[in-house]
Amino acid sequence: MGTNNHFAIRKVHSLLGIIPIGFFFLEHTITNSMAILGEDMWMAFVSFLHNLPFKIFLEVGLIFLPIAFHALYGLWIVYGAKNNTLRYSYFKNWMFYLQRITAIITLVFIIWHVWTLKTANLYYSQSYFQAMGEMLSNPLVFAAYLIGFLAAAFHFTNGIWSFLVAWGVTVGPKAQKVSFALCMGFFALLSAAGIGSLISFLQ
Amino acid sequence: MGETIKLRVKRQDNPEASPRWDDFEIPYRKNLNVIAMLMHIQKNPVLANGQKTAPVVYECNCLEEVCGACTMIINGKPQQACSALVDQLQKPITLEPLTKFPVLRDLHVDRNKMFENLKKVKGWIDIDGTYDLGPGPRMAPKTQEWAYPLSRCMTCGCCAEACPNYNEKSDFMGPAAISQVRLFNAHPTGSMQKDDRLDAIMDKGGISDCGNAQNCVQVCPKEIPLTTSIADMGKDTVKRWISRALRA
Ligand code: HEM
Ligand code: SF4
């Protein structure tokens, strides 16, 4: 064998979902949840990240390229499935379908989110925090953030479950059940942090 | 005539023909199964409206759910017609050919891809060739007992039929062949080709195309722990991948 890199590509796609993309998502959620503790705390975290040395290399190497690869190859995977939840409406099949639906929502959200914030360049406005609040006071924007965040959080946490199966960590059905419960607990935790921070910007 | 059972069959006359639905009414008797209904149509090929028709084409062989030949979609789910008991089915009963394999005629499909995938993964134990290789190592009774459920696979294709990633857009070999790798790799003689089998499921269409929808384990008529097999082979392929890379 070894005539193609199919296995390697799939494994890299799977691994990128956790390292670095998953870790970045976690860091991003924690940073923004500081908004719950107030403007100063949030601004302290954001400034720290904003002033990291070699920021452009970190952004491109640890965030943009991994997401671009995971998303592009992920779209190919989404295309490759013939979803059949209506005929086989088993729970795990719905999770498989949701993993793909949330992938698309996350992709659209990330592109819009990064594009609008980079072009608005709010960091140098009077108050970055208030500028975020103003933006989110538009109910459509708020709804987009809510849906986009929840989709990403589900995709990430359900992806951890799937990652553990794909790499042979959780082998038996019981282990997979327990890991799913833990992943969904993690989803609930992330959701609380994400929704909490979105609301906090509104004051 | 006494009680009758309504039967709807999705038919097509040849691989290129477009499908149509035909209605039949079959006299009920106790313990009737779907194969017996198709045999009745074979003897008396008449539609519910009295019109004569060609007998419905289907495959069958063992009639005891061990060969997989009569696999078709019964009331929306893939299963064997021989073990599908009319008393347990909702009426009218609908029969369709499997959708993931080319239809030859009516309910008769070509499951060749299933067997090709078994060949790809060397789904067998090598035996003596042109000369006697001598006795092989013995298999512990405990391992035999463990392996037995996996050995019950009849390559029927139900798992592939239900799998969202097994379709004409993808090369995925489906769950059955991966589970057979687990079976033959656990055999003391079979394990001599262990790496060859792992390499085969690490190729295009192999194990990494599984997306964990886990429909396979729900529909397998032999209750084979397919998702456990896949995760177990997931672990072995990752180990093989790393070892291959470090020894390259
Ligand atoms: C917010 C960023 C994202 C994160 C944190 C993330 C995370 C993950 C993780 C952890 C997995 C599990 C890998 C496995 O099953 O082995 C995964 C799978 C997947 N991701 Fe993402 N992902 C992200 C964005 C995307 C995007 C934008 C797409 C595509 C448009 C995508 C498509 C997929 C698909 C299709 C799978 C399933 C792979 C499979 O089951 O084989 N992901 N993702
Ligand atoms: S694993 Fe089960 S469903 Fe799949 S081919 Fe074998 S017997 Fe049929």
Tab-separated table of N, CA, C and O in Angstrom, chain A residues 6 10 75-83, chain B residues 100 113 164-172 205 209:
chain	number	residue	atom	x	y	z
A	6	HIS	N	-4.731	8.516	1.600
A	6	HIS	CA	-6.117	8.671	2.019
A	6	HIS	C	-6.273	8.630	3.541
A	6	HIS	O	-6.882	9.510	4.136
A	10	ARG	N	-7.412	11.767	6.081
A	10	ARG	CA	-8.581	11.695	6.969
A	10	ARG	C	-8.191	11.868	8.416
A	10	ARG	O	-8.906	12.501	9.201
A	75	LEU	N	-16.101	19.794	3.712
A	75	LEU	CA	-17.181	19.960	2.727
A	75	LEU	C	-17.244	18.749	1.802
A	75	LEU	O	-18.328	18.293	1.425
A	76	TRP	N	-16.070	18.239	1.452
A	76	TRP	CA	-16.006	17.038	0.610
A	76	TRP	C	-16.650	15.854	1.339
A	76	TRP	O	-17.401	15.068	0.752
A	77	ILE	N	-16.399	15.759	2.642
A	77	ILE	CA	-16.994	14.681	3.438
A	77	ILE	C	-18.513	14.866	3.518
A	77	ILE	O	-19.283	13.910	3.386
A	78	VAL	N	-18.946	16.112	3.728
A	78	VAL	CA	-20.387	16.386	3.785
A	78	VAL	C	-21.046	15.969	2.472
A	78	VAL	O	-22.081	15.309	2.451
A	79	TYR	N	-20.386	16.320	1.370
A	79	TYR	CA	-20.933	15.973	0.058
A	79	TYR	C	-21.011	14.446	-0.113
A	79	TYR	O	-21.938	13.919	-0.727
A	80	GLY	N	-20.050	13.737	0.445
A	80	GLY	CA	-19.965	12.287	0.250
A	80	GLY	C	-21.030	11.473	0.956
A	80	GLY	O	-21.176	10.277	0.682
A	81	ALA	N	-21.783	12.085	1.849
A	81	ALA	CA	-22.794	11.312	2.590
A	81	ALA	C	-24.163	11.443	1.936
A	81	ALA	O	-24.486	12.462	1.352
A	82	LYS	N	-24.934	10.362	2.008
A	82	LYS	CA	-26.334	10.409	1.591
A	82	LYS	C	-27.154	10.242	2.850
A	82	LYS	O	-27.406	9.130	3.298
A	83	ASN	N	-27.519	11.377	3.434
A	83	ASN	CA	-28.189	11.296	4.735
A	83	ASN	C	-29.538	10.621	4.617
A	83	ASN	O	-30.276	10.819	3.654
B	100	LYS	N	-28.472	0.336	-2.623
B	100	LYS	CA	-27.044	0.639	-2.719
B	100	LYS	C	-26.315	-0.296	-3.689
B	100	LYS	O	-25.101	-0.235	-3.827
B	113	LYS	N	-20.089	-6.018	-5.043
B	113	LYS	CA	-19.162	-5.099	-4.370
B	113	LYS	C	-18.833	-5.588	-2.954
B	113	LYS	O	-17.707	-5.416	-2.478
B	164	PRO	N	-25.025	5.870	5.664
B	164	PRO	CA	-25.077	7.071	4.828
B	164	PRO	C	-23.795	7.293	4.015
B	164	PRO	O	-23.834	7.945	2.979
B	165	ASN	N	-22.681	6.744	4.492
B	165	ASN	CA	-21.415	6.959	3.771
B	165	ASN	C	-21.146	5.888	2.713
B	165	ASN	O	-20.152	5.961	2.002
B	166	TYR	N	-22.002	4.878	2.635
B	166	TYR	CA	-21.867	3.857	1.591
B	166	TYR	C	-22.825	4.227	0.467
B	166	TYR	O	-24.040	4.068	0.592
B	167	ASN	N	-22.292	4.790	-0.602
B	167	ASN	CA	-23.153	5.191	-1.714
B	167	ASN	C	-22.319	5.392	-2.965
B	167	ASN	O	-21.092	5.254	-2.931
B	168	GLU	N	-22.993	5.734	-4.053
B	168	GLU	CA	-22.295	5.810	-5.349
B	168	GLU	C	-21.303	6.974	-5.421
B	168	GLU	O	-20.457	7.019	-6.290
B	169	LYS	N	-21.404	7.929	-4.467
B	169	LYS	CA	-20.467	9.040	-4.473
B	169	LYS	C	-19.162	8.690	-3.765
B	169	LYS	O	-18.197	9.434	-3.835
B	170	SER	N	-19.171	7.587	-3.011
B	170	SER	CA	-17.993	7.278	-2.193
B	170	SER	C	-17.493	5.861	-2.435
B	170	SER	O	-18.233	4.982	-2.867
B	171	ASP	N	-16.211	5.639	-2.139
B	171	ASP	CA	-15.604	4.320	-2.316
B	171	ASP	C	-15.733	3.467	-1.054
B	171	ASP	O	-15.202	2.359	-1.016
B	172	PHE	N	-16.369	3.990	-0.025
B	172	PHE	CA	-16.379	3.307	1.274
B	172	PHE	C	-16.800	1.848	1.141
B	172	PHE	O	-17.810	1.539	0.518
B	205	GLY	N	-11.367	4.269	0.532
B	205	GLY	CA	-12.601	3.549	0.801
B	205	GLY	C	-12.549	2.730	2.073
B	205	GLY	O	-13.463	1.971	2.365
B	209	ASP	N	-13.255	6.275	6.212
B	209	ASP	CA	-14.451	6.849	5.594
B	209	ASP	C	-15.694	6.657	6.459
B	209	ASP	O	-16.776	7.124	6.108
